[in-house]
Amino acid sequence: MIVVDTNILAYLYLPSDHTSLAENLLGAHPEWTAPTLWRSEMRNVLALYLRKGMLEFEQAYAIQREAEDLLSHNEYLPDSWDVLQLVNTSECSAYDCEFVALAMKLETRLVTADKKILQHFPDIAISLKDILH
């Protein structure tokens, strides 16, 4: 099991230079988990695509549902104490620290593209490219 942040989920479902890496990650590590916050963050990404005319409503909704199905049994609400402790000792947002806190609690890695998370939590966070090599 690995924790993935919303960027990794977006790479999986929205065509980009990183989509094939996200697909390879899912093949190599098929059990993904995330804090429940990912749902709102993904909806926000999809809202941007909708507003820019890059997706139709039905496509955006289908992507959200597919992602929800992928994570349906592996969503958690991190403990506020844990999240705020991480915020207190880093420059990362509380949103980002939810992903870090979950990875710490589950004793696994957080796969992320966020440079600040990678910098502040090198023992927990790993980049998409690095986990595949």
Coordinates of C-alpha atoms in Angstrom, one line a residue:
M1 CA 0.0 0.0 0.0
I2 CA 1.2 3.5 -0.8
V3 CA -0.3 6.9 -0.2
V4 CA -0.7 9.0 -3.3
D5 CA -1.4 12.7 -3.4
T6 CA -4.0 14.4 -5.7
N7 CA -1.4 15.2 -8.3
I8 CA -0.6 11.6 -8.8
L9 CA -4.3 10.8 -9.2
A10 CA -4.7 13.6 -11.7
Y11 CA -1.8 12.3 -13.7
L12 CA -3.5 8.9 -13.8
Y13 CA -6.8 10.2 -15.1
L14 CA -5.9 13.4 -17.1
P15 CA -3.5 13.1 -20.0
S16 CA -0.1 14.6 -19.3
D17 CA 3.6 13.9 -19.6
H18 CA 3.3 12.0 -16.3
T19 CA 0.3 9.8 -17.2
S20 CA 2.4 6.7 -18.3
L21 CA 4.4 7.0 -15.0
A22 CA 1.2 7.0 -13.0
E23 CA -0.1 4.0 -14.9
N24 CA 3.1 2.2 -14.3
L25 CA 2.9 3.1 -10.6
L26 CA -0.6 1.6 -10.4
G27 CA 0.6 -1.5 -12.1
A28 CA 3.6 -1.9 -9.7
H29 CA 1.7 -0.7 -6.5
P30 CA -2.0 -1.4 -7.1
E31 CA -3.2 -0.6 -3.6
W32 CA -3.5 3.2 -3.4
T33 CA -4.7 5.2 -0.4
A34 CA -5.3 8.8 0.5
P35 CA -6.9 11.1 3.1
T36 CA -10.5 11.9 2.3
L37 CA -9.3 15.4 1.4
W38 CA -8.2 14.0 -2.0
R39 CA -11.9 14.1 -3.2
S40 CA -12.2 17.8 -2.8
E41 CA -8.8 18.5 -4.3
M42 CA -9.6 16.3 -7.3
R43 CA -12.9 18.1 -7.8
N44 CA -11.0 21.3 -7.8
V45 CA -8.6 20.0 -10.5
L46 CA -11.6 18.9 -12.6
A47 CA -13.3 22.3 -12.1
L48 CA -10.3 23.9 -13.6
Y49 CA -10.5 21.6 -16.6
L50 CA -14.2 22.2 -17.0
R51 CA -13.8 26.0 -16.9
K52 CA -11.0 25.9 -19.4
G53 CA -13.1 23.8 -21.7
M54 CA -10.7 20.9 -21.5
L55 CA -13.4 18.4 -20.3
E56 CA -17.1 18.1 -20.7
F57 CA -19.2 17.7 -17.5
E58 CA -19.9 14.1 -18.1
Q59 CA -16.1 13.4 -18.6
A60 CA -15.2 15.2 -15.4
Y61 CA -17.9 13.3 -13.4
A62 CA -16.8 10.0 -14.9
I63 CA -13.2 10.7 -13.9
Q64 CA -14.2 11.6 -10.3
R65 CA -16.3 8.4 -10.0
E66 CA -13.5 6.2 -11.4
A67 CA -11.0 7.7 -8.9
E68 CA -13.5 7.3 -6.1
D69 CA -13.9 3.6 -7.1
L70 CA -10.1 3.2 -7.0
L71 CA -9.8 4.5 -3.5
S72 CA -13.2 3.5 -2.2
H73 CA -11.9 1.2 0.6
N74 CA -8.7 3.0 1.2
E75 CA -9.6 6.5 2.4
Y76 CA -8.8 7.8 5.9
L77 CA -9.3 11.0 7.9
P78 CA -5.9 11.8 9.5
D79 CA -5.7 12.8 13.1
S80 CA -5.6 16.6 13.6
W81 CA -2.9 16.4 16.2
D82 CA -0.6 14.6 13.7
V83 CA -1.4 17.0 10.9
L84 CA -0.8 20.1 13.0
Q85 CA 2.4 18.7 14.4
L86 CA 3.7 18.3 10.9
V87 CA 2.5 21.8 9.9
N88 CA 4.3 23.2 13.0
T89 CA 7.6 21.6 12.0
S90 CA 7.6 22.3 8.2
E91 CA 6.6 24.9 5.6
C92 CA 4.0 22.6 4.1
S93 CA 0.2 23.4 4.1
A94 CA -2.2 21.5 6.4
Y95 CA -3.6 20.0 3.2
D96 CA -0.2 18.5 2.2
C97 CA 0.5 17.4 5.8
E98 CA -2.7 15.3 5.7
F99 CA -1.1 13.1 3.1
V100 CA 2.2 13.0 5.1
A101 CA 0.4 12.1 8.3
L102 CA -1.5 9.3 6.7
A103 CA 1.7 7.8 5.2
M104 CA 3.4 8.0 8.6
K105 CA 0.5 6.4 10.4
L106 CA 0.3 3.6 7.8
E107 CA 4.1 3.2 7.8
T108 CA 4.3 3.5 4.1
R109 CA 5.5 6.0 1.4
L110 CA 3.8 9.1 0.1
V111 CA 4.1 9.3 -3.7
T112 CA 4.0 13.0 -4.7
A113 CA 5.2 15.5 -7.2
D114 CA 5.2 18.3 -4.6
K115 CA 8.7 19.6 -4.2
K116 CA 8.1 21.1 -0.8
I117 CA 6.8 17.8 0.6
L118 CA 9.7 16.0 -0.9
Q119 CA 12.1 18.5 0.7
H120 CA 10.6 18.5 4.1
F121 CA 9.7 14.8 4.4
P122 CA 12.4 12.9 2.5
D123 CA 12.0 9.8 4.7
I124 CA 8.3 9.5 3.9
A125 CA 7.8 11.2 0.5
I126 CA 9.1 9.9 -2.8
S127 CA 8.7 11.2 -6.3
L128 CA 6.8 9.4 -9.0
K129 CA 10.0 8.8 -11.0
D130 CA 12.0 7.6 -8.0
I131 CA 9.6 5.0 -6.8
L132 CA 9.6 3.4 -10.2
H133 CA 13.4 3.1 -10.4

